[in-house]
Amino acid sequence: MDLPDPTRAVVPPPSVDVAPPPPADPPPTAPRILRRAELDLRPDERLVWSRATGTLVIAMICFALAGLAAWRYAAGTLSLGWTVAGGFCGLFGVGLVLGWRSSLRPEAWLLSVGPERILISIRPYLSDKLTAGDPHILELPVSAIASVRQSTNRRMHQARGESGISYTYVAYLDFRTRGLDLEPLRQQLAREWKPRGTDGNEHVLVEDTMVRVRLGSTRPEAQEVAYMLGEYLVLEPDVSETGSRKPRRKHRAPDPPAG
């Protein structure tokens, strides 16, 4: 039997390189929702404000109608009932002016755009001062935003008992997120004040991985806001959507049996 030569080097078998497993995706994290007192705006962040010029115009019309009613009543050409209605119109105008003044407050901004984060006020400027201590400033890191687009939603309204149909147009900024758990944001929005006759907070919406912010009339204009966001985010083409709102049906008692 041949014995192995001890002077001969033993050649190890060729090693097989095994590729390491791909790294697992990190679990989604919830975006921060800050209180106003916790917020520290940075010098490189630019603000977008809600503009309530239309509210002021309607208030001026209400004041003009109230003044006209008072003048005609003093001249004896208007009944007391119509004069009282004119007074209520003037009070309504006062409420509109107070709302317009709320939009001028330093903290009544809608968006803050910066190279590292996008801040969104999830509460309209008319109600954010009521509970300023609650968390209502959403912080979206730029790295967690895949893209942004502007969408226009056309809503169809049909008056109850009438055949006429009217349309309103609502503009949104849609932030498509990635790697974020938006469930805490949904819960926070569910706790927000719900205006009567609506399905809830329509100022900020969450749909799948998208955060939608209602634009309205803004300072600066919506097109300039898109340019601001385009400096840090990928811009998608604008889209147009169609929605409908059916009138609510009143509950009616059943007809009595015949005979």
PDB file of C-alpha atoms in Angstrom:
ATOM      1  CA  MET A   1       0.000   0.000   0.000  1.00  0.00           C
ATOM      2  CA  ASP A   2       1.388   3.408  -0.977  1.00  0.00           C
ATOM      3  CA  LEU A   3       1.906   5.757   1.900  1.00  0.00           C
ATOM      4  CA  PRO A   4       1.357   9.537   1.408  1.00  0.00           C
ATOM      5  CA  ASP A   5       4.485  11.562   0.879  1.00  0.00           C
ATOM      6  CA  PRO A   6       4.815  13.808   3.960  1.00  0.00           C
ATOM      7  CA  THR A   7       6.873  16.334   1.991  1.00  0.00           C
ATOM      8  CA  ARG A   8       4.103  16.891  -0.537  1.00  0.00           C
ATOM      9  CA  ALA A   9       1.856  19.900   0.179  1.00  0.00           C
ATOM     10  CA  VAL A  10      -1.798  19.168   0.632  1.00  0.00           C
ATOM     11  CA  VAL A  11      -3.895  21.271  -1.705  1.00  0.00           C
ATOM     12  CA  PRO A  12      -7.211  22.259  -0.054  1.00  0.00           C
ATOM     13  CA  PRO A  13     -10.372  21.878  -2.098  1.00  0.00           C
ATOM     14  CA  PRO A  14     -11.484  25.023  -3.918  1.00  0.00           C
ATOM     15  CA  SER A  15     -13.744  27.184  -1.815  1.00  0.00           C
ATOM     16  CA  VAL A  16     -17.161  28.154  -3.057  1.00  0.00           C
ATOM     17  CA  ASP A  17     -18.087  31.782  -2.520  1.00  0.00           C
ATOM     18  CA  VAL A  18     -21.590  32.039  -1.112  1.00  0.00           C
ATOM     19  CA  ALA A  19     -23.256  35.398  -1.673  1.00  0.00           C
ATOM     20  CA  PRO A  20     -24.545  36.910   1.551  1.00  0.00           C
ATOM     21  CA  PRO A  21     -28.334  37.236   1.786  1.00  0.00           C
ATOM     22  CA  PRO A  22     -29.693  40.612   0.727  1.00  0.00           C
ATOM     23  CA  PRO A  23     -30.318  42.976   3.623  1.00  0.00           C
ATOM     24  CA  ALA A  24     -33.883  42.998   4.840  1.00  0.00           C
ATOM     25  CA  ASP A  25     -35.921  46.126   4.309  1.00  0.00           C
ATOM     26  CA  PRO A  26     -36.115  48.183   7.482  1.00  0.00           C
ATOM     27  CA  PRO A  27     -39.519  48.178   9.134  1.00  0.00           C
ATOM     28  CA  PRO A  28     -41.664  51.228   8.333  1.00  0.00           C
ATOM     29  CA  THR A  29     -41.446  54.052  10.816  1.00  0.00           C
ATOM     30  CA  ALA A  30     -44.196  56.475  11.737  1.00  0.00           C
ATOM     31  CA  PRO A  31     -43.632  60.137  10.833  1.00  0.00           C
ATOM     32  CA  ARG A  32     -43.457  62.577  13.685  1.00  0.00           C
ATOM     33  CA  ILE A  33     -46.442  64.775  14.517  1.00  0.00           C
ATOM     34  CA  LEU A  34     -45.196  67.791  16.435  1.00  0.00           C
ATOM     35  CA  ARG A  35     -46.748  70.361  18.711  1.00  0.00           C
ATOM     36  CA  ARG A  36     -46.331  73.999  17.830  1.00  0.00           C
ATOM     37  CA  ALA A  37     -44.051  74.499  20.848  1.00  0.00           C
ATOM     38  CA  GLU A  38     -41.770  71.656  19.687  1.00  0.00           C
ATOM     39  CA  LEU A  39     -41.283  73.179  16.264  1.00  0.00           C
ATOM     40  CA  ASP A  40     -38.111  75.013  15.318  1.00  0.00           C
ATOM     41  CA  LEU A  41     -38.217  76.376  11.794  1.00  0.00           C
ATOM     42  CA  ARG A  42     -34.852  76.417  10.051  1.00  0.00           C
ATOM     43  CA  PRO A  43     -33.434  79.313   8.022  1.00  0.00           C
ATOM     44  CA  ASP A  44     -33.494  77.318   4.765  1.00  0.00           C
ATOM     45  CA  GLU A  45     -37.190  76.390   5.069  1.00  0.00           C
ATOM     46  CA  ARG A  46     -39.766  78.405   3.119  1.00  0.00           C
ATOM     47  CA  LEU A  47     -43.385  78.780   4.175  1.00  0.00           C
ATOM     48  CA  VAL A  48     -46.590  78.448   2.155  1.00  0.00           C
ATOM     49  CA  TRP A  49     -49.628  80.306   3.521  1.00  0.00           C
ATOM     50  CA  SER A  50     -53.352  79.903   3.008  1.00  0.00           C
ATOM     51  CA  ARG A  51     -54.825  83.000   1.396  1.00  0.00           C
ATOM     52  CA  ALA A  52     -58.357  84.046   2.356  1.00  0.00           C
ATOM     53  CA  THR A  53     -58.872  86.944  -0.039  1.00  0.00           C
ATOM     54  CA  GLY A  54     -62.196  85.529  -1.228  1.00  0.00           C
ATOM     55  CA  THR A  55     -63.445  85.461   2.372  1.00  0.00           C
ATOM     56  CA  LEU A  56     -62.683  89.150   2.736  1.00  0.00           C
ATOM     57  CA  VAL A  57     -64.520  89.983  -0.496  1.00  0.00           C
ATOM     58  CA  ILE A  58     -67.643  88.142   0.690  1.00  0.00           C
ATOM     59  CA  ALA A  59     -67.436  89.989   4.033  1.00  0.00           C
ATOM     60  CA  MET A  60     -67.369  93.341   2.235  1.00  0.00           C
ATOM     61  CA  ILE A  61     -70.483  92.357   0.279  1.00  0.00           C
ATOM     62  CA  CYS A  62     -72.246  91.422   3.533  1.00  0.00           C
ATOM     63  CA  PHE A  63     -71.345  94.798   5.052  1.00  0.00           C
ATOM     64  CA  ALA A  64     -72.620  96.596   1.961  1.00  0.00           C
ATOM     65  CA  LEU A  65     -75.957  94.743   2.114  1.00  0.00           C
ATOM     66  CA  ALA A  66     -76.294  95.444   5.841  1.00  0.00           C
ATOM     67  CA  GLY A  67     -75.568  99.145   5.310  1.00  0.00           C
ATOM     68  CA  LEU A  68     -78.042  99.334   2.440  1.00  0.00           C
ATOM     69  CA  ALA A  69     -80.737  97.706   4.576  1.00  0.00           C
ATOM     70  CA  ALA A  70     -80.122 100.152   7.440  1.00  0.00           C
ATOM     71  CA  TRP A  71     -80.218 103.155   5.082  1.00  0.00           C
ATOM     72  CA  ARG A  72     -83.480 102.067   3.421  1.00  0.00           C
ATOM     73  CA  TYR A  73     -85.063 101.360   6.818  1.00  0.00           C
ATOM     74  CA  ALA A  74     -84.103 104.839   8.023  1.00  0.00           C
ATOM     75  CA  ALA A  75     -85.668 106.252   4.842  1.00  0.00           C
ATOM     76  CA  GLY A  76     -88.864 104.320   5.534  1.00  0.00           C
ATOM     77  CA  THR A  77     -88.676 102.205   2.383  1.00  0.00           C
ATOM     78  CA  LEU A  78     -87.810  98.856   3.977  1.00  0.00           C
ATOM     79  CA  SER A  79     -89.726  96.744   6.463  1.00  0.00           C
ATOM     80  CA  LEU A  80     -88.372  95.819   9.865  1.00  0.00           C
ATOM     81  CA  GLY A  81     -88.055  92.152   8.908  1.00  0.00           C
ATOM     82  CA  TRP A  82     -85.765  92.848   5.996  1.00  0.00           C
ATOM     83  CA  THR A  83     -83.751  95.250   8.156  1.00  0.00           C
ATOM     84  CA  VAL A  84     -83.206  92.499  10.761  1.00  0.00           C
ATOM     85  CA  ALA A  85     -82.099  90.180   7.967  1.00  0.00           C
ATOM     86  CA  GLY A  86     -79.619  92.833   6.886  1.00  0.00           C
ATOM     87  CA  GLY A  87     -78.316  93.003  10.449  1.00  0.00           C
ATOM     88  CA  PHE A  88     -77.697  89.261  10.490  1.00  0.00           C
ATOM     89  CA  CYS A  89     -75.900  89.643   7.178  1.00  0.00           C
ATOM     90  CA  GLY A  90     -73.610  92.199   8.812  1.00  0.00           C
ATOM     91  CA  LEU A  91     -72.913  89.850  11.727  1.00  0.00           C
ATOM     92  CA  PHE A  92     -72.044  87.120   9.250  1.00  0.00           C
ATOM     93  CA  GLY A  93     -69.593  89.523   7.633  1.00  0.00           C
ATOM     94  CA  VAL A  94     -67.951  90.142  11.019  1.00  0.00           C
ATOM     95  CA  GLY A  95     -67.398  86.397  11.385  1.00  0.00           C
ATOM     96  CA  LEU A  96     -65.824  86.262   7.925  1.00  0.00           C
ATOM     97  CA  VAL A  97     -63.468  89.121   8.778  1.00  0.00           C
ATOM     98  CA  LEU A  98     -62.372  87.316  11.944  1.00  0.00           C
ATOM     99  CA  GLY A  99     -61.664  84.246   9.841  1.00  0.00           C
ATOM    100  CA  TRP A 100     -59.675  86.336   7.380  1.00  0.00           C
ATOM    101  CA  ARG A 101     -57.654  87.801  10.254  1.00  0.00           C
ATOM    102  CA  SER A 102     -56.867  84.272  11.435  1.00  0.00           C
ATOM    103  CA  SER A 103     -55.132  83.611   8.122  1.00  0.00           C
ATOM    104  CA  LEU A 104     -52.746  86.522   8.821  1.00  0.00           C
ATOM    105  CA  ARG A 105     -51.382  85.092  12.068  1.00  0.00           C
ATOM    106  CA  PRO A 106     -47.630  84.227  11.946  1.00  0.00           C
ATOM    107  CA  GLU A 107     -48.326  80.584  12.782  1.00  0.00           C
ATOM    108  CA  ALA A 108     -51.173  80.125  10.268  1.00  0.00           C
ATOM    109  CA  TRP A 109     -49.019  78.596   7.522  1.00  0.00           C
ATOM    110  CA  LEU A 110     -49.924  75.503   5.504  1.00  0.00           C
ATOM    111  CA  LEU A 111     -46.578  74.054   4.397  1.00  0.00           C
ATOM    112  CA  SER A 112     -42.904  74.445   5.173  1.00  0.00           C
ATOM    113  CA  VAL A 113     -40.567  73.349   2.370  1.00  0.00           C
ATOM    114  CA  GLY A 114     -36.923  72.614   3.085  1.00  0.00           C
ATOM    115  CA  PRO A 115     -34.056  70.454   1.777  1.00  0.00           C
ATOM    116  CA  GLU A 116     -34.397  67.904   4.600  1.00  0.00           C
ATOM    117  CA  ARG A 117     -38.077  67.849   5.517  1.00  0.00           C
ATOM    118  CA  ILE A 118     -41.574  68.939   4.535  1.00  0.00           C
ATOM    119  CA  LEU A 119     -43.797  70.220   7.344  1.00  0.00           C
ATOM    120  CA  ILE A 120     -47.574  70.064   6.930  1.00  0.00           C
ATOM    121  CA  SER A 121     -50.157  71.637   9.207  1.00  0.00           C
ATOM    122  CA  ILE A 122     -52.877  68.982   9.358  1.00  0.00           C
ATOM    123  CA  ARG A 123     -55.327  71.468  10.914  1.00  0.00           C
ATOM    124  CA  PRO A 124     -56.880  74.408   8.986  1.00  0.00           C
ATOM    125  CA  TYR A 125     -55.850  77.875  10.083  1.00  0.00           C
ATOM    126  CA  LEU A 126     -59.381  78.600  11.345  1.00  0.00           C
ATOM    127  CA  SER A 127     -59.148  75.949  14.068  1.00  0.00           C
ATOM    128  CA  ASP A 128     -55.467  75.421  14.864  1.00  0.00           C
ATOM    129  CA  LYS A 129     -55.465  78.158  17.513  1.00  0.00           C
ATOM    130  CA  LEU A 130     -58.265  76.477  19.469  1.00  0.00           C
ATOM    131  CA  THR A 131     -56.027  73.671  20.731  1.00  0.00           C
ATOM    132  CA  ALA A 132     -52.539  74.821  19.873  1.00  0.00           C
ATOM    133  CA  GLY A 133     -51.055  72.413  22.430  1.00  0.00           C
ATOM    134  CA  ASP A 134     -52.169  69.350  20.455  1.00  0.00           C
ATOM    135  CA  PRO A 135     -49.764  67.757  17.965  1.00  0.00           C
ATOM    136  CA  HIS A 136     -50.830  68.905  14.499  1.00  0.00           C
ATOM    137  CA  ILE A 137     -47.613  69.540  12.535  1.00  0.00           C
ATOM    138  CA  LEU A 138     -46.700  66.555  10.348  1.00  0.00           C
ATOM    139  CA  GLU A 139     -42.994  66.111   9.572  1.00  0.00           C
ATOM    140  CA  LEU A 140     -42.152  64.200   6.387  1.00  0.00           C
ATOM    141  CA  PRO A 141     -38.428  63.611   5.753  1.00  0.00           C
ATOM    142  CA  VAL A 142     -37.474  64.330   2.155  1.00  0.00           C
ATOM    143  CA  SER A 143     -35.766  60.930   2.019  1.00  0.00           C
ATOM    144  CA  ALA A 144     -39.141  59.282   2.774  1.00  0.00           C
ATOM    145  CA  ILE A 145     -40.996  61.013  -0.087  1.00  0.00           C
ATOM    146  CA  ALA A 146     -40.816  59.137  -3.380  1.00  0.00           C
ATOM    147  CA  SER A 147     -42.536  61.877  -5.418  1.00  0.00           C
ATOM    148  CA  VAL A 148     -45.090  64.647  -5.326  1.00  0.00           C
ATOM    149  CA  ARG A 149     -47.792  65.732  -7.740  1.00  0.00           C
ATOM    150  CA  GLN A 150     -50.651  68.205  -7.975  1.00  0.00           C
ATOM    151  CA  SER A 151     -54.104  66.752  -8.518  1.00  0.00           C
ATOM    152  CA  THR A 152     -57.451  68.395  -9.206  1.00  0.00           C
ATOM    153  CA  ASN A 153     -60.586  66.670  -7.961  1.00  0.00           C
ATOM    154  CA  ARG A 154     -63.827  67.553  -9.733  1.00  0.00           C
ATOM    155  CA  ARG A 155     -66.780  66.918  -7.470  1.00  0.00           C
ATOM    156  CA  MET A 156     -70.308  66.615  -8.722  1.00  0.00           C
ATOM    157  CA  HIS A 157     -73.133  67.938  -6.553  1.00  0.00           C
ATOM    158  CA  GLN A 158     -76.804  67.252  -7.118  1.00  0.00           C
ATOM    159  CA  ALA A 159     -79.331  69.277  -5.163  1.00  0.00           C
ATOM    160  CA  ARG A 160     -81.938  67.350  -3.226  1.00  0.00           C
ATOM    161  CA  GLY A 161     -85.141  67.040  -5.192  1.00  0.00           C
ATOM    162  CA  GLU A 162     -83.697  68.821  -8.242  1.00  0.00           C
ATOM    163  CA  SER A 163     -82.245  67.643 -11.510  1.00  0.00           C
ATOM    164  CA  GLY A 164     -79.547  70.314 -11.698  1.00  0.00           C
ATOM    165  CA  ILE A 165     -75.906  69.298 -11.274  1.00  0.00           C
ATOM    166  CA  SER A 166     -73.056  71.593 -10.273  1.00  0.00           C
ATOM    167  CA  TYR A 167     -69.317  71.015 -10.033  1.00  0.00           C
ATOM    168  CA  THR A 168     -66.623  72.202  -7.653  1.00  0.00           C
ATOM    169  CA  TYR A 169     -62.886  71.791  -8.141  1.00  0.00           C
ATOM    170  CA  VAL A 170     -60.532  70.988  -5.266  1.00  0.00           C
ATOM    171  CA  ALA A 171     -56.742  71.022  -5.672  1.00  0.00           C
ATOM    172  CA  TYR A 172     -54.446  68.755  -3.675  1.00  0.00           C
ATOM    173  CA  LEU A 173     -50.725  68.215  -3.252  1.00  0.00           C
ATOM    174  CA  ASP A 174     -50.126  64.452  -3.183  1.00  0.00           C
ATOM    175  CA  PHE A 175     -46.972  63.282  -1.379  1.00  0.00           C
ATOM    176  CA  ARG A 176     -46.184  59.656  -2.259  1.00  0.00           C
ATOM    177  CA  THR A 177     -44.255  58.259   0.706  1.00  0.00           C
ATOM    178  CA  ARG A 178     -41.992  55.232   1.128  1.00  0.00           C
ATOM    179  CA  GLY A 179     -40.990  53.365   4.258  1.00  0.00           C
ATOM    180  CA  LEU A 180     -43.472  55.214   6.465  1.00  0.00           C
ATOM    181  CA  ASP A 181     -46.199  53.829   8.692  1.00  0.00           C
ATOM    182  CA  LEU A 182     -49.102  56.228   8.188  1.00  0.00           C
ATOM    183  CA  GLU A 183     -51.508  54.519  10.584  1.00  0.00           C
ATOM    184  CA  PRO A 184     -50.701  56.913  13.503  1.00  0.00           C
ATOM    185  CA  LEU A 185     -51.420  59.808  11.148  1.00  0.00           C
ATOM    186  CA  ARG A 186     -54.776  58.258  10.213  1.00  0.00           C
ATOM    187  CA  GLN A 187     -55.637  57.958  13.889  1.00  0.00           C
ATOM    188  CA  GLN A 188     -54.658  61.563  14.545  1.00  0.00           C
ATOM    189  CA  LEU A 189     -56.776  62.768  11.628  1.00  0.00           C
ATOM    190  CA  ALA A 190     -59.735  60.743  12.943  1.00  0.00           C
ATOM    191  CA  ARG A 191     -59.523  62.713  16.196  1.00  0.00           C
ATOM    192  CA  GLU A 192     -59.573  66.044  14.406  1.00  0.00           C
ATOM    193  CA  TRP A 193     -62.665  68.222  14.281  1.00  0.00           C
ATOM    194  CA  LYS A 194     -65.162  67.087  11.651  1.00  0.00           C
ATOM    195  CA  PRO A 195     -67.203  69.844   9.994  1.00  0.00           C
ATOM    196  CA  ARG A 196     -70.934  69.203   9.804  1.00  0.00           C
ATOM    197  CA  GLY A 197     -72.061  67.722   6.518  1.00  0.00           C
ATOM    198  CA  THR A 198     -68.661  66.238   5.603  1.00  0.00           C
ATOM    199  CA  ASP A 199     -67.067  62.822   5.936  1.00  0.00           C
ATOM    200  CA  GLY A 200     -64.338  64.184   8.220  1.00  0.00           C
ATOM    201  CA  ASN A 201     -61.156  66.204   7.934  1.00  0.00           C
ATOM    202  CA  GLU A 202     -60.778  67.080   4.252  1.00  0.00           C
ATOM    203  CA  HIS A 203     -57.807  69.351   4.852  1.00  0.00           C
ATOM    204  CA  VAL A 204     -55.352  66.416   4.908  1.00  0.00           C
ATOM    205  CA  LEU A 205     -56.184  62.930   3.594  1.00  0.00           C
ATOM    206  CA  VAL A 206     -54.301  59.625   3.742  1.00  0.00           C
ATOM    207  CA  GLU A 207     -54.771  57.140   0.905  1.00  0.00           C
ATOM    208  CA  ASP A 208     -52.528  54.042   0.973  1.00  0.00           C
ATOM    209  CA  THR A 209     -48.990  55.460   1.024  1.00  0.00           C
ATOM    210  CA  MET A 210     -50.043  58.941  -0.100  1.00  0.00           C
ATOM    211  CA  VAL A 211     -50.555  62.042   2.035  1.00  0.00           C
ATOM    212  CA  ARG A 212     -52.858  64.540   0.298  1.00  0.00           C
ATOM    213  CA  VAL A 213     -52.910  68.200   1.329  1.00  0.00           C
ATOM    214  CA  ARG A 214     -55.734  70.464   0.172  1.00  0.00           C
ATOM    215  CA  LEU A 215     -54.296  73.558  -1.458  1.00  0.00           C
ATOM    216  CA  GLY A 216     -57.015  76.125  -1.983  1.00  0.00           C
ATOM    217  CA  SER A 217     -55.711  79.632  -2.518  1.00  0.00           C
ATOM    218  CA  THR A 218     -52.121  80.000  -1.311  1.00  0.00           C
ATOM    219  CA  ARG A 219     -49.277  82.490  -0.985  1.00  0.00           C
ATOM    220  CA  PRO A 220     -47.199  81.927  -3.106  1.00  0.00           C
ATOM    221  CA  GLU A 221     -49.308  80.586  -5.944  1.00  0.00           C
ATOM    222  CA  ALA A 222     -49.677  76.838  -6.462  1.00  0.00           C
ATOM    223  CA  GLN A 223     -47.375  76.817  -9.498  1.00  0.00           C
ATOM    224  CA  GLU A 224     -44.568  78.433  -7.532  1.00  0.00           C
ATOM    225  CA  VAL A 225     -45.128  75.947  -4.706  1.00  0.00           C
ATOM    226  CA  ALA A 226     -44.571  73.156  -7.242  1.00  0.00           C
ATOM    227  CA  TYR A 227     -41.278  74.778  -8.280  1.00  0.00           C
ATOM    228  CA  MET A 228     -40.217  74.950  -4.633  1.00  0.00           C
ATOM    229  CA  LEU A 229     -40.954  71.268  -4.095  1.00  0.00           C
ATOM    230  CA  GLY A 230     -39.232  70.351  -7.361  1.00  0.00           C
ATOM    231  CA  GLU A 231     -35.911  71.563  -5.947  1.00  0.00           C
ATOM    232  CA  TYR A 232     -35.874  68.629  -3.510  1.00  0.00           C
ATOM    233  CA  LEU A 233     -38.449  66.086  -4.753  1.00  0.00           C
ATOM    234  CA  VAL A 234     -39.379  64.208  -7.905  1.00  0.00           C
ATOM    235  CA  LEU A 235     -42.367  65.871  -9.580  1.00  0.00           C
ATOM    236  CA  GLU A 236     -45.018  63.691 -11.192  1.00  0.00           C
ATOM    237  CA  PRO A 237     -47.303  65.013 -13.945  1.00  0.00           C
ATOM    238  CA  ASP A 238     -50.480  66.718 -12.764  1.00  0.00           C
ATOM    239  CA  VAL A 239     -53.599  64.555 -12.730  1.00  0.00           C
ATOM    240  CA  SER A 240     -57.324  65.241 -12.773  1.00  0.00           C
ATOM    241  CA  GLU A 241     -59.829  63.132 -10.864  1.00  0.00           C
ATOM    242  CA  THR A 242     -63.605  62.960 -10.865  1.00  0.00           C
ATOM    243  CA  GLY A 243     -65.685  62.387  -7.753  1.00  0.00           C
ATOM    244  CA  SER A 244     -69.310  62.760  -6.782  1.00  0.00           C
ATOM    245  CA  ARG A 245     -71.316  63.655  -3.754  1.00  0.00           C
ATOM    246  CA  LYS A 246     -74.861  62.432  -3.548  1.00  0.00           C
ATOM    247  CA  PRO A 247     -77.406  64.384  -1.539  1.00  0.00           C
ATOM    248  CA  ARG A 248     -78.364  62.982   1.810  1.00  0.00           C
ATOM    249  CA  ARG A 249     -81.795  61.427   2.013  1.00  0.00           C
ATOM    250  CA  LYS A 250     -84.110  62.398   4.792  1.00  0.00           C
ATOM    251  CA  HIS A 251     -85.762  59.577   6.692  1.00  0.00           C
ATOM    252  CA  ARG A 252     -89.493  59.593   6.003  1.00  0.00           C
ATOM    253  CA  ALA A 253     -92.130  57.866   8.061  1.00  0.00           C
ATOM    254  CA  PRO A 254     -93.870  55.008   6.231  1.00  0.00           C
ATOM    255  CA  ASP A 255     -97.207  55.735   4.659  1.00  0.00           C
ATOM    256  CA  PRO A 256    -100.230  54.670   6.754  1.00  0.00           C
ATOM    257  CA  PRO A 257    -102.034  51.545   5.558  1.00  0.00           C
ATOM    258  CA  ALA A 258    -104.901  52.157   3.165  1.00  0.00           C
ATOM    259  CA  GLY A 259    -108.453  51.880   4.507  1.00  0.00           C
TER     260      GLY A 259
END
